């Protein structure tokens, strides 16, 4: 179990950026050389995020061990190197499922099973387990203090602070300080802290989200009313440039020092050089590249969060700013727009993952356009499947080529479930989740991008390329350049004779970091830059 605990809670309202705040604190503590564990508590009743529509909580982030989790785990994975697995994502559903399982097995020895102590004990146990290998556990409690759903979790936090002692466990509370009539208003924060005190949590540090940096008199006022030291009232003002500056902003406010000193840790040197370099790259990036993303949830900002970020990381590593143009696949499907107009100025097209047939024909149009016009294309999961369908239809002339996900009793199932391919012997028809290793064709674009002949990526899909069509696809110019050989599965394909057309069955976006852009996204952005003539970069 970790020795030190930091609970990150939120006040006033949601969407203040608690995930990024917790993750940035993780960045700072790692930069001091400490080993952190990042834990997200989601007070909803769902056991995990896997069954939730993107309309609810945005993207589902998948960990290496195949857990379907909240997108904040994606923030943790981008800002820190903390190991993330299913145990790092705790929900009310999981807690109750386990407590009820134990009750049914008689493990409570006839006791009346109650929220306190049984639910709260289970919560504390899970936090301890998830932080077993770390020195410091950073636990973000989803929702806003005062929500009915989060009360048992906050009570669990209070108990851990009591057990571990105040010198070993602390609360960082993110709150809002809005501007009204040209003045920063502190009343909301005063009330938020009162809510927190009512459930026994005295914030040790306040992160104050505000439109502009907090002046010292506002800080002093907040300190007076909240019983928080003035130097622990931190300005978490809006950052107009990019989110990866947040750790640098927090350092400027001495957040790392406050935490390290409060927890009685040694004040080791802080190395944020990689983040400083990233920020320099952002500032030096003079040119921007337009990338089109053709999907069906384009109105929601968080649906393709990890892909958006992976594109930005790749751009930063090339000193380019990426402007992502979200394109509605259904609009393309209905033929309401002229693709030449729609894709004007775009230097690369990406089709992300997805489920269900809505918008798929529009995605096929987009892939067709990219293939015919030499426009760099990157297909991810569903995006790769659509790439195979398009190729089968328009190059092999199989007009009815489709996936059995979209057409029942499809006559030309180039994509189908393994049992439909008569291959129930291997992985079965359920969702393929988590990490698997792919072997890369040494002369292909995958191997060139990765600089290796093997790569491990996360998966989340049910359907697979139908091997019955492989020979025909390959001989017509769709090269299968990544495979999961032991299971005889296609992992990636590429267009021959095209500057850059790559599809992967995996989700490489989950492994991209701002200080370590993913090689496939980098290769895509390099190809985009070349297409745009921004500069002559040869795609290695
Ligand atoms: N719907 C497809 C499948 O299940 C693709 C899934 C995805 O893109 N994540 O295979």
Coordinates of N, CA and C and ligand atoms in Angstrom, one line a residue, residues 352-356 380-383 385 405-406 415 431 460-464 505 507, ligand 1:
X352 N -12.0 7.1 -37.2 CA -11.7 6.5 -35.9 C -12.6 5.2 -35.7
X353 N -12.5 4.7 -34.5 CA -13.3 3.5 -34.1 C -14.8 3.8 -33.9
X354 N -15.6 2.8 -33.9 CA -17.0 3.0 -33.6 C -17.8 1.7 -33.7
X355 N -19.0 1.8 -33.3 CA -19.9 0.6 -33.3 C -21.2 1.0 -34.0
X356 N -21.8 0.0 -34.7 CA -23.1 0.2 -35.4 C -22.9 0.8 -36.7
X380 N -8.5 3.6 -37.9 CA -8.3 3.0 -36.6 C -9.5 2.1 -36.2
X381 N -9.3 0.9 -36.1 CA -10.3 -0.1 -35.7 C -11.4 -0.2 -36.7
X382 N -12.5 0.4 -36.4 CA -13.6 0.5 -37.4 C -13.0 1.1 -38.7
X383 N -12.2 2.1 -38.6 CA -11.5 2.8 -39.7 C -10.8 1.8 -40.6
X385 N -11.5 -1.4 -40.8 CA -12.5 -2.3 -41.4 C -13.2 -1.7 -42.6
X405 N -21.5 -6.8 -39.1 CA -22.0 -5.9 -38.1 C -23.1 -5.0 -38.7
X406 N -23.0 -4.7 -40.0 CA -23.8 -3.7 -40.6 C -25.0 -4.3 -41.4
X415 N -15.6 -8.5 -43.5 CA -15.4 -8.3 -42.1 C -16.5 -9.1 -41.4
X431 N -16.0 -9.5 -27.1 CA -15.1 -8.4 -27.4 C -13.7 -8.8 -27.1
X460 N -10.1 -3.2 -28.8 CA -11.5 -3.2 -28.3 C -12.4 -3.4 -29.5
X461 N -12.7 -4.6 -29.9 CA -13.5 -4.8 -31.0 C -14.0 -6.3 -31.0
X462 N -15.0 -6.5 -31.8 CA -15.6 -7.9 -32.0 C -15.3 -8.5 -33.3
X463 N -15.3 -7.7 -34.3 CA -15.3 -8.2 -35.7 C -13.8 -8.2 -36.2
X464 N -13.6 -9.1 -37.2 CA -12.2 -9.3 -37.7 C -12.3 -9.4 -39.2
X505 N -6.1 -2.5 -36.7 CA -7.3 -3.0 -35.9 C -7.2 -2.6 -34.4
X507 N -5.9 0.1 -31.1 CA -6.1 1.5 -30.7 C -4.8 2.1 -30.3
Ligands
LIG1 N1 -17.5 -2.2 -34.4 C1 -16.2 -2.8 -34.8 C2 -16.0 -4.1 -34.1 O1 -16.6 -4.3 -33.0 C3 -15.1 -1.8 -34.5 C4 -14.9 -1.5 -33.0 C5 -14.0 -0.3 -32.8 O2 -13.8 0.5 -33.7 N2 -13.6 -0.1 -31.6 O3 -15.2 -4.9 -34.5

